[in-house]
Short mmCIF file of C-alpha atoms and ligand atoms in Angstrom, two decimals:
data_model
loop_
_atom_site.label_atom_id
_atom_site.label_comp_id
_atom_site.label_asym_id
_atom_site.label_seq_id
_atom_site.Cartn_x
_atom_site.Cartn_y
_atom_site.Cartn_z
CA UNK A 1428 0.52 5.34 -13.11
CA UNK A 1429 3.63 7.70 -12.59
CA UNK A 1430 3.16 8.14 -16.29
CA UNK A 1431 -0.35 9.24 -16.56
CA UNK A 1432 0.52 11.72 -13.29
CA UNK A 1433 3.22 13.28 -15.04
CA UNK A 1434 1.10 13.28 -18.19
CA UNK A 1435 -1.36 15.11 -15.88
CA UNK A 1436 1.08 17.37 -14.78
CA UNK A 1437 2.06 18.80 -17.70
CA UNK A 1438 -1.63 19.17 -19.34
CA UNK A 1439 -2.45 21.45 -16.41
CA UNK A 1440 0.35 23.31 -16.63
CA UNK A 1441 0.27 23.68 -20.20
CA UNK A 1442 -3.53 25.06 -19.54
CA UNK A 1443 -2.51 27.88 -16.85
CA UNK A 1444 -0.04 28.84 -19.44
CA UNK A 1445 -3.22 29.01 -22.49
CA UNK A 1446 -5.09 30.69 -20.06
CA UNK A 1447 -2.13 33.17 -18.88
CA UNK A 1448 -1.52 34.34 -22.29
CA UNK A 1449 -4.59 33.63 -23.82
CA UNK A 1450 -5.67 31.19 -26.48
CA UNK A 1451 -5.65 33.99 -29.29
CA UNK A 1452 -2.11 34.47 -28.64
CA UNK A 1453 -1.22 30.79 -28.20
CA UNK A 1454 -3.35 29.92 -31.76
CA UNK A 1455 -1.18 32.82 -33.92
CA UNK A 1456 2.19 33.09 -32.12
CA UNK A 1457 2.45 29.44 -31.06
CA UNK A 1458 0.77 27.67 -34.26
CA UNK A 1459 2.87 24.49 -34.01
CA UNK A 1460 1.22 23.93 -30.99
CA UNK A 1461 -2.50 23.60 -32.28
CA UNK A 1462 -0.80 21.89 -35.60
CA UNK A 1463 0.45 19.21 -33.55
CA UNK A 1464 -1.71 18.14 -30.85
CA UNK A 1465 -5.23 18.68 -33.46
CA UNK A 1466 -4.94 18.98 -37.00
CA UNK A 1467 -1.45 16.13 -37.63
CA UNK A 1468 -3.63 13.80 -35.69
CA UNK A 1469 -6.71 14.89 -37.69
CA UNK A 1470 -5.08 14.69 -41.18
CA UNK A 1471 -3.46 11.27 -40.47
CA UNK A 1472 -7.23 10.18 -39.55
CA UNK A 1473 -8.57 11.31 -42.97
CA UNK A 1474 -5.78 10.35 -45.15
CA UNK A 1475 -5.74 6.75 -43.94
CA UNK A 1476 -9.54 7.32 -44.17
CA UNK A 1477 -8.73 8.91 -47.99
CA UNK A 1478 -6.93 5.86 -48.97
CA UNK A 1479 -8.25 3.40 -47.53
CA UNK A 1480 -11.39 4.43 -49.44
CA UNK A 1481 -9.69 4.95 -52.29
CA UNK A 1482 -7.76 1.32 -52.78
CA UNK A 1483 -11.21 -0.33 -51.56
CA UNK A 1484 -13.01 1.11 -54.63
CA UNK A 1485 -10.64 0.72 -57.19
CA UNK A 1486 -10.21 -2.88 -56.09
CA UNK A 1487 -14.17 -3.72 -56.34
CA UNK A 1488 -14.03 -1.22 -59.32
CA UNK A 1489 -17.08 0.79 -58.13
CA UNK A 1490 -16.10 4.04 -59.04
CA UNK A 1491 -16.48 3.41 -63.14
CA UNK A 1492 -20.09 1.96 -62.36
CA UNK A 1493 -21.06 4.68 -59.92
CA UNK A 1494 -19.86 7.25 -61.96
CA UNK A 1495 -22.29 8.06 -64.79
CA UNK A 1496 -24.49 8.35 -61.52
CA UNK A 1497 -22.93 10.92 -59.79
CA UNK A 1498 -22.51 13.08 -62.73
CA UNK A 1499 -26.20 12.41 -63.28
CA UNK A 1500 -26.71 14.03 -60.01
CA UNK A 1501 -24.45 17.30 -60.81
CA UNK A 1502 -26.53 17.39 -63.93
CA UNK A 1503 -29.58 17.67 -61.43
CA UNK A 1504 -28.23 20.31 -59.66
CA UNK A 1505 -27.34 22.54 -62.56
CA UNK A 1506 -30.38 22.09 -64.22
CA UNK A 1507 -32.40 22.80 -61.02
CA UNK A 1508 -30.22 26.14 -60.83
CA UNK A 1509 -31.36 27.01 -64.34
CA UNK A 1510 -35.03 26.33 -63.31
CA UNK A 1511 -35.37 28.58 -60.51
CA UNK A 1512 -33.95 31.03 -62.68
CA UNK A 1513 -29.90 31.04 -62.36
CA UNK A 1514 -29.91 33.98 -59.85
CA UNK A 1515 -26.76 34.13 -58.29
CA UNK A 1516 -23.36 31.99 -59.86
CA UNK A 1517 -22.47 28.95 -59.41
CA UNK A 1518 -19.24 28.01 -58.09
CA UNK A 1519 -17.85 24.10 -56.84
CA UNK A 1520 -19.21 22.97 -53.57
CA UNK A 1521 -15.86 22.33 -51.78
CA UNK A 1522 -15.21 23.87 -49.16
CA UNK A 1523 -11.90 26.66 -49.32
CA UNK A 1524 -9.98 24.53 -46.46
CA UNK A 1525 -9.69 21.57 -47.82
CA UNK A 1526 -7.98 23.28 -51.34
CA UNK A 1527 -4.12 23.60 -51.47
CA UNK A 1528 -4.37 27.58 -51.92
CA UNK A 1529 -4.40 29.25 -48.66
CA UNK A 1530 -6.97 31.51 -50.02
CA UNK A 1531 -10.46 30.88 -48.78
CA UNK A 1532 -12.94 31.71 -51.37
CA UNK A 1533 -15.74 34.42 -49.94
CA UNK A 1534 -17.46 33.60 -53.18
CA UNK A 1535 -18.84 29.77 -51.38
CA UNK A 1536 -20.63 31.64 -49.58
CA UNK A 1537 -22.70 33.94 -51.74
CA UNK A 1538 -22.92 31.54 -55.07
CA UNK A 1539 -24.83 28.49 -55.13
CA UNK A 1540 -22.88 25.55 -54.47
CA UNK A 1541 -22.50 22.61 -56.82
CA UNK A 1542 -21.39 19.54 -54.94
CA UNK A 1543 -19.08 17.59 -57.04
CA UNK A 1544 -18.50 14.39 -55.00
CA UNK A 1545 -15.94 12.97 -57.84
CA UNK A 1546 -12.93 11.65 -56.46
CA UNK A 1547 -11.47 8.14 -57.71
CA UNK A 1548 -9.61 7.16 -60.74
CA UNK A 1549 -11.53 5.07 -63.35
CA UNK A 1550 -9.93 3.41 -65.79
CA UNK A 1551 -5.90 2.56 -66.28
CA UNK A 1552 -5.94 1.82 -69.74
CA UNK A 1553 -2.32 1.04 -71.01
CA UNK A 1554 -2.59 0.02 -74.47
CA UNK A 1555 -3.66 3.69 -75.11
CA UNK A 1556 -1.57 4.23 -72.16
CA UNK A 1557 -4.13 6.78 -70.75
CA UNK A 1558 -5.14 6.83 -67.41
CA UNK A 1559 -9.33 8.53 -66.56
CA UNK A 1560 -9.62 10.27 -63.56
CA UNK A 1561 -12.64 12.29 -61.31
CA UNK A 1562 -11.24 15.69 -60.88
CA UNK A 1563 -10.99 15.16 -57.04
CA UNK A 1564 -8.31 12.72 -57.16
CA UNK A 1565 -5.42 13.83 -56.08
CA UNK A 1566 -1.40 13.65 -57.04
CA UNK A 1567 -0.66 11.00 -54.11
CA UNK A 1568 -3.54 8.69 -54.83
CA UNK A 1569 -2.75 8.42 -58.42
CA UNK A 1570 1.13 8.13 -57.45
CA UNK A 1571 0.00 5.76 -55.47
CA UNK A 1572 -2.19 3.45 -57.61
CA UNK A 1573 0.11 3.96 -61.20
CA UNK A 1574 3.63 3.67 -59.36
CA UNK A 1575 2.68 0.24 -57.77
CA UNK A 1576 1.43 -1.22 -61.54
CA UNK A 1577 4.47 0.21 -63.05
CA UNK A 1578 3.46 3.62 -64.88
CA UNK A 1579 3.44 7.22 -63.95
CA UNK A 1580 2.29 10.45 -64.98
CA UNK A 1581 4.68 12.21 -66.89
CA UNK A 1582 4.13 15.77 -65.21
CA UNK A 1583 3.47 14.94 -61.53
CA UNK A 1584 3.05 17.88 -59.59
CA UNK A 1585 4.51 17.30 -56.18
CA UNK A 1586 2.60 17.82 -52.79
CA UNK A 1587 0.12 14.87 -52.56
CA UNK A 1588 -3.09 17.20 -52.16
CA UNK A 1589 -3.26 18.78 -55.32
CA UNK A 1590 -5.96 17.35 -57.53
CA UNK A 1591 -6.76 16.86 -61.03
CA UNK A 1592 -9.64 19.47 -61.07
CA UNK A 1593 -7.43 22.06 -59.61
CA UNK A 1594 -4.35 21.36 -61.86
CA UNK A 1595 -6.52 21.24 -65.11
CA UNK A 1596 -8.35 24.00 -64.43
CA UNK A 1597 -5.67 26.08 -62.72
CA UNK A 1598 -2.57 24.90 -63.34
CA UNK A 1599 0.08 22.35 -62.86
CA UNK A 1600 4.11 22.08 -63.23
CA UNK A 1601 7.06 19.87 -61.94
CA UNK A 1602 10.48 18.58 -62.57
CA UNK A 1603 10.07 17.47 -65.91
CA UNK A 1604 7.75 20.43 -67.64
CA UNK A 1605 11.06 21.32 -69.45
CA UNK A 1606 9.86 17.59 -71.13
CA UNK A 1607 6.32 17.31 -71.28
CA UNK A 1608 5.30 20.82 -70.56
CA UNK A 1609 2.26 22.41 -68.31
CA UNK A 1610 -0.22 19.60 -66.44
CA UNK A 1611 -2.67 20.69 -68.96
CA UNK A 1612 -0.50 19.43 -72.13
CA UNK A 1613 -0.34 15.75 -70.87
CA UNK A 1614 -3.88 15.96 -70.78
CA UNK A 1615 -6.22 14.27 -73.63
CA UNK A 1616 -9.41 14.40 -72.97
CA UNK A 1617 -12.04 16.26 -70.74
CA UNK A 1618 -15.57 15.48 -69.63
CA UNK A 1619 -17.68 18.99 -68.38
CA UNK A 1620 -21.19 19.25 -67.42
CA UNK A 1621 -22.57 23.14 -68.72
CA UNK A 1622 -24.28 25.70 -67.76
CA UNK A 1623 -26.93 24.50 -69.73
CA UNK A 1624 -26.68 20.77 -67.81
CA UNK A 1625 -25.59 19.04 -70.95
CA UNK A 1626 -22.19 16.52 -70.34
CA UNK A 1627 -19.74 17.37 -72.98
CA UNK A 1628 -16.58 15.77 -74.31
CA UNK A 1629 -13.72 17.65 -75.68
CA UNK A 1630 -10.37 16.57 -76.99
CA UNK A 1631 -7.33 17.23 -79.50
CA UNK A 1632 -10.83 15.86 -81.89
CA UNK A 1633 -13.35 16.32 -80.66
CA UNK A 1634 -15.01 19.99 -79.37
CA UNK A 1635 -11.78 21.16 -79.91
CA UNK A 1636 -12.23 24.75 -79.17
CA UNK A 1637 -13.57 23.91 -75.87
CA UNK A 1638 -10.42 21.46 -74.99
CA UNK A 1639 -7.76 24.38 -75.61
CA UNK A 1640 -9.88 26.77 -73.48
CA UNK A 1641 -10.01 24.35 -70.02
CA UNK A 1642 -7.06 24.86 -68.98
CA UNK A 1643 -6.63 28.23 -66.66
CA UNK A 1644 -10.27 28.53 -66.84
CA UNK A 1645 -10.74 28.06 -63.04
CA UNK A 1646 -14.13 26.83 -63.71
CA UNK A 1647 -15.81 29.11 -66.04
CA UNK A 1648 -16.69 27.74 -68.92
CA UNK A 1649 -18.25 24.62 -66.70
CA UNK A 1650 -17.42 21.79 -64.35
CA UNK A 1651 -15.34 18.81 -64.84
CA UNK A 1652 -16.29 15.70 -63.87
CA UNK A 1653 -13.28 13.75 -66.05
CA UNK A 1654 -10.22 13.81 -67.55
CA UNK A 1655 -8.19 11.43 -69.23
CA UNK A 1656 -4.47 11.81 -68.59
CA UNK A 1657 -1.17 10.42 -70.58
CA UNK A 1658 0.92 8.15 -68.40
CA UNK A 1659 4.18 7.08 -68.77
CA UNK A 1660 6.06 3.90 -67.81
CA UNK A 1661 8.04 3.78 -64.07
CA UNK A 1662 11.00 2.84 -62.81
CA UNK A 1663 11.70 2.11 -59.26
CA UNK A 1664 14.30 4.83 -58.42
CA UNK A 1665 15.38 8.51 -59.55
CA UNK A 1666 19.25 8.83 -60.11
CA UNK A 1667 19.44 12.11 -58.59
CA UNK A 1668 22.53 14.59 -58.81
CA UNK A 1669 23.11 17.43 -56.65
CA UNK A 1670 25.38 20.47 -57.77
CA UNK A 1671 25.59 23.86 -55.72
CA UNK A 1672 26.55 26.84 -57.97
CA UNK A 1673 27.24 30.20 -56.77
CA UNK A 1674 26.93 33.29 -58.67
CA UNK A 1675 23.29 34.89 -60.09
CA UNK A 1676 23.93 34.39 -63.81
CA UNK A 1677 26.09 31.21 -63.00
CA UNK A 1678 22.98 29.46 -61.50
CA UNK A 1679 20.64 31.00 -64.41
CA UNK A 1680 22.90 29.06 -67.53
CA UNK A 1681 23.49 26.19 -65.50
CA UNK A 1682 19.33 25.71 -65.07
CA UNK A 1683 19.21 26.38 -68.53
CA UNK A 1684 21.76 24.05 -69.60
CA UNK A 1685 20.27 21.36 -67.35
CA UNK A 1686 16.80 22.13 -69.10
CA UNK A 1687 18.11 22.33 -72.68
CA UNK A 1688 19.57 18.24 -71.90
CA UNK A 1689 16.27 15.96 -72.34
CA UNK A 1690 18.33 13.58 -70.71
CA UNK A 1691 17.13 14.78 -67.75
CA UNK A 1692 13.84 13.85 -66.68
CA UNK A 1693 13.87 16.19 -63.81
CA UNK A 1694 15.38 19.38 -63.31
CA UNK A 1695 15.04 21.69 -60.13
CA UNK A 1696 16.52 24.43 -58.75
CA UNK A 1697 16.70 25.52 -54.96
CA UNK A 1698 17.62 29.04 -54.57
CA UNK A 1699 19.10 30.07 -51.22
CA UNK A 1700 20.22 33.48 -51.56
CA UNK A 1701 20.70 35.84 -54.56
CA UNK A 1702 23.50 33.95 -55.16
CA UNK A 1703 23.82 30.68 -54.22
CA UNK A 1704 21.41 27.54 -55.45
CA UNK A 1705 21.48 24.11 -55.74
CA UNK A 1706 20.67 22.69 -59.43
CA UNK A 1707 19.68 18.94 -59.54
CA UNK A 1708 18.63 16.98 -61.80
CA UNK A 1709 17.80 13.11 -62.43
CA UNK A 1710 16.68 10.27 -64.28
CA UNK A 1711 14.79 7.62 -63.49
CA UNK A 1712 16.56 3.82 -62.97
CA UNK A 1713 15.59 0.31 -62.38
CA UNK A 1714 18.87 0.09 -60.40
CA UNK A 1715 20.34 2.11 -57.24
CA UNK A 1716 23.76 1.73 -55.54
CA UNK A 1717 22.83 0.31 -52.40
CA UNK A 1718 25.57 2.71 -50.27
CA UNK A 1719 23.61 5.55 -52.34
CA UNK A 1720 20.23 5.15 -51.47
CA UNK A 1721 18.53 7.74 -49.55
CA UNK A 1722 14.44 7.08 -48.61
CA UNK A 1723 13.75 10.62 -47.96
CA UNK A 1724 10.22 10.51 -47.51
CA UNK A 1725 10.62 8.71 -44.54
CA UNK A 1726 9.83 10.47 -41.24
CA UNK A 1727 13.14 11.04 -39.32
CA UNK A 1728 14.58 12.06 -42.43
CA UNK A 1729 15.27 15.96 -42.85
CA UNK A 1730 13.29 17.79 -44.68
CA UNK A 1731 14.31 18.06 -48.41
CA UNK A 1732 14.93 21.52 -48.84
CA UNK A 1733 17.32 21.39 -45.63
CA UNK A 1734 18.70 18.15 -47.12
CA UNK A 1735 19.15 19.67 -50.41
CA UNK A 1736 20.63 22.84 -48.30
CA UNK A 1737 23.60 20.31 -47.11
CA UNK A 1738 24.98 20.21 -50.53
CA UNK A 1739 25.32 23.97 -50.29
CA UNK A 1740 26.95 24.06 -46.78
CA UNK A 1741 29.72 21.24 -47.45
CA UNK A 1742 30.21 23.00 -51.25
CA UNK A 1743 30.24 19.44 -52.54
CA UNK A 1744 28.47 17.97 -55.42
CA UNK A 1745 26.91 14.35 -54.64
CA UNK A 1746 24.48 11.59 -56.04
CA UNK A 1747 21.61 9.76 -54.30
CA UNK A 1748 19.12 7.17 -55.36
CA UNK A 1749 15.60 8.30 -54.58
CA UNK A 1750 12.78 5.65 -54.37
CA UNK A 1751 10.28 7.13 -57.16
CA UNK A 1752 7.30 8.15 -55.07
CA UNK A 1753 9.37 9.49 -51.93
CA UNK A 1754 10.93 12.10 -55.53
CA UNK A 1755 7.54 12.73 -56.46
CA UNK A 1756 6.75 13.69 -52.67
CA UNK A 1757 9.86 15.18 -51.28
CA UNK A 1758 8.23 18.57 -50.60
CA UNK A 1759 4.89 17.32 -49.06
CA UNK A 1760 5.85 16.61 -45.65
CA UNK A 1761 7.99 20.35 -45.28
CA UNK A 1762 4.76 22.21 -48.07
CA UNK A 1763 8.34 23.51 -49.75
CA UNK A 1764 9.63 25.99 -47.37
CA UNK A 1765 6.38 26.75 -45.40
CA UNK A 1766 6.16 24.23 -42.64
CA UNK A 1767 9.41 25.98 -40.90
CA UNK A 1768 7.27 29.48 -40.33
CA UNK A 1769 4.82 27.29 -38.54
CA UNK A 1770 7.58 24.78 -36.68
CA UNK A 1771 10.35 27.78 -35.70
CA UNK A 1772 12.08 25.70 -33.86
CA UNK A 1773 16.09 25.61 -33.90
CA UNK A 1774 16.10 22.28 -36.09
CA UNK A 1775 14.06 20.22 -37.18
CA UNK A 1776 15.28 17.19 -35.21
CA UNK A 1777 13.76 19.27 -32.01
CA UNK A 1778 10.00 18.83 -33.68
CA UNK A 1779 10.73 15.23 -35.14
CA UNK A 1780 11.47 14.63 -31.61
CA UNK A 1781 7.86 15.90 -30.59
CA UNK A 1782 6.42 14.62 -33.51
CA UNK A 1783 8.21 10.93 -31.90
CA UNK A 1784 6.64 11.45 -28.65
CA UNK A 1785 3.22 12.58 -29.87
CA UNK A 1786 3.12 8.87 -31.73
CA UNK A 1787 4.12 7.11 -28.75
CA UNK A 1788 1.84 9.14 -26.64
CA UNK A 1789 -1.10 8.20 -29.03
CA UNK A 1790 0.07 4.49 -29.01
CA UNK A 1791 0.06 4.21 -25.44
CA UNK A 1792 -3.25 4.97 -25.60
C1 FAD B 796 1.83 25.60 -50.93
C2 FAD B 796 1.48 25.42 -52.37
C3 FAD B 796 2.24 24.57 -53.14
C4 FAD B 796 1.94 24.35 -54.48
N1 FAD B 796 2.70 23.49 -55.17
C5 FAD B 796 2.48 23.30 -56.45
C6 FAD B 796 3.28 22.40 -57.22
O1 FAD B 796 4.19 21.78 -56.74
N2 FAD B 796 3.01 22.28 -58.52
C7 FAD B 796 1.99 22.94 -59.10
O2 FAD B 796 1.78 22.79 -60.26
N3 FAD B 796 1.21 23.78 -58.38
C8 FAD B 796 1.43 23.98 -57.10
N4 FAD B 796 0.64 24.86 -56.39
C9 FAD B 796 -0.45 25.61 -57.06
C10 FAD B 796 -1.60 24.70 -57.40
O3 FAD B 796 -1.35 24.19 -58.66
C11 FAD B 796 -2.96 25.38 -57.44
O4 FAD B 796 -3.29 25.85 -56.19
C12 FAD B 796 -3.99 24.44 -58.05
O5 FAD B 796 -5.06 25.16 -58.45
C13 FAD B 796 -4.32 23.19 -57.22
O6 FAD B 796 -5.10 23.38 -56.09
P1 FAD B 796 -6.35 22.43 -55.71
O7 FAD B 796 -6.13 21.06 -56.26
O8 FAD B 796 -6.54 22.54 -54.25
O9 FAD B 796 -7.53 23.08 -56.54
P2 FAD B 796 -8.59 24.19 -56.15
O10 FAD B 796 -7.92 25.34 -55.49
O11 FAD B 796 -9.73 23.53 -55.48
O12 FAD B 796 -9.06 24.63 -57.61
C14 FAD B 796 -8.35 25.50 -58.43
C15 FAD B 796 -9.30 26.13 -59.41
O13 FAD B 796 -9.89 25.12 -60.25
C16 FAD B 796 -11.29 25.15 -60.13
N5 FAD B 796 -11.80 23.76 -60.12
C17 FAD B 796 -11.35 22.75 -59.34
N6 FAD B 796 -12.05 21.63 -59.58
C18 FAD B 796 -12.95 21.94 -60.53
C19 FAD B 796 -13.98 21.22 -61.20
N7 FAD B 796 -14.19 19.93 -60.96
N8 FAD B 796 -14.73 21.85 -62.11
C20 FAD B 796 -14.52 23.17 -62.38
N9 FAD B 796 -13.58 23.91 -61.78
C21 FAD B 796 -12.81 23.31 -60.87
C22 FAD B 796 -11.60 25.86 -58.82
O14 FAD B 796 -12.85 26.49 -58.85
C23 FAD B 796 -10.46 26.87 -58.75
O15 FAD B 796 -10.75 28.00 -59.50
C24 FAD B 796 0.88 25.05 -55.06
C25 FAD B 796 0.11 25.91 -54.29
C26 FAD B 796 0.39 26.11 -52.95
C27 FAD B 796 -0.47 27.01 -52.13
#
């Protein structure tokens, strides 16, 4: 009872002050505030939502069978676009905020909108080791599904949201491009439906034209509804070294030295002044020095960037093992750098400690 009163307490006081200096001001000066209490609680509802959803049809293997129907129905719609004369273009249904970019597309609004409801992954075929995916899947579903059987995708692009449309047809890098290059070179095949409605298949073979002109096409030359994607096998940890290096050209030949070696797997610079940085780079491993471990995707931990920052601030060099998907991951839960213009506060322990009570809050109720 004393709880819920205090509770009380504070959500009227918390109002007068909204309403003292308005909710404009509140929404744009105070940002964390509507991040926390609305959209965290939102997004955790749709990603277990997203997954859930996700698993569930790849275990009862539904999405293969229900496939050929959806693109059927995109087929429809482009063909019924053609029919009443094509008089405006035609651009993807989904909506600008749920995409990665910040940008919100005024074009949705004008073109007509072509709802491409494609977003599971197909077929994990690993004799051809080649895994076929709907263009709305995104990096932490497939992380998700390959890393658990054992196989990854040799260019995995890190923050979980980023799909397969958007990476083929923008475009996609990570880690280990200085390996495998650009998102669009691990890619084998694609499946687009036309202007014309017709479903097309291009590869290295096959419409070959087409298949070097998909990538960076941003969905002109027609939609994808497939693509089948290299993968790679996994192991359960990344060795991961840390170096800070000082001095501009300093940190420019040590990146390149670290790229030139295709003994590394991943290579990645931080950059925290004009003249200080932090190169890393790693390896994947079957086994981890147990006093070395570090599970930085887990909440409480720091954010990577700040962790990675550390190395800088002690001027020490160090090695960590990394559980593969938490690597994959480690900027998601900061977006990079971006999260800290939203959550100013001192540290970040201040707004893990909110982010603590918020979860106990919810579980109370
Ligand atoms: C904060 C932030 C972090 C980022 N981090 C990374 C990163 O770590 N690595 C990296 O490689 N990139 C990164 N990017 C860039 C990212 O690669 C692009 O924004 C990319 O396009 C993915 O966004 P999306 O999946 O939301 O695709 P969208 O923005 O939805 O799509 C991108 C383009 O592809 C077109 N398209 C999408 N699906 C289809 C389809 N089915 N048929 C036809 N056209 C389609 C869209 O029309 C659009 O032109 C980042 C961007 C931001 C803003």
């Amino acid at each position: 009872m004393d709880l819920l009163l205090c509770l009380g307490a504070l959500a009227v006081v918390f109002l007068l002050w909204i309403k003292c200096k308005g909710v404009e001001y509140v929404i744009v000066h105070q940002r964390w505030i509507f991040v926390c209490l609305f959209l965290l609680p939102l997004s955790v509802l749709y990603d277990v939502y997203y997954y859930v959803r996700a698993w569930l049809i790849f275990k009862l293997c539904s999405a293969p069978k229900l496939h050929d129907q959806r693109v059927r129905d995109i087929q429809r719609q482009v063909r019924e676009w053609r029919n009443n004369g094509g008089k405006t273009y035609m651009c993807t249904g989904r909506p600008g905020w749920l995409t990665v970019s910040l940008r919100v597309g005024k074009y949705k609004k004008t073109h007509k909108n072509i709802m491409i409801n494609l977003m599971d992954i197909l077929e994990v075929d690993t004799s051809r080791q080649v895994v076929r995916v709907e263009p709305l899947a995104n990096m932490g579903q497939v992380t998700a599904l390959l890393n658990s059987i054992g196989w990854t995708l040799p260019v995995l692009p890190e923050l979980d949201d980023l799909t397969v449309g958007g990476l083929v047809m923008g475009t996609g890098i990570e880690s280990s491009s200085h390996i495998y290059g650009l998102f669009q070179h691990i890619c084998v095949a694609f499946e687009l439906v036309l202007a014309d409605g017709s479903l097309v298949r291009c590869s290295e073979e096959e419409n070959s034209d087409l298949f070097h002109a998909v990538p960076w096409s941003c969905g002109t030359l027609g939609f994808l509804v497939a693509a089948e994607i290299k993968i790679v096998p996994a192991k359960p940890w990344v060795k991961l070294h840390y170096e800070p290096v000082r001095g501009l050209e300093n940190i420019c030949s040590h990146f390149h030295e670290a790229s030139k070696n295709k003994q590394n797997t991943f290579v990645e610079g931080i950059q925290y002044t004009l003249d200080t940085a932090v190169i890393m780079t790693g390896t994947m491993t079957d086994y981890a020095e147990p006093d070395k471990i570090n599970r930085i995707g887990l909440h409480f931990k720091p954010w990577f960037f700040k962790h990675v920052e550390s190395y800088l601030k002690r001027d020490v060099g160090g090695t960590e093992y990394i559980p593969l998907r938490h690597y994959y991951h480690r900027h998601t839960r900061s977006i990079f750098w971006e999260l800290q213009v939203i959550f100013h506060f001192k540290n970040i322990y201040t707004f893990l400690l909110l982010l603590d009570l918020l979860i106990l809050f919810l579980r109370i109720f």
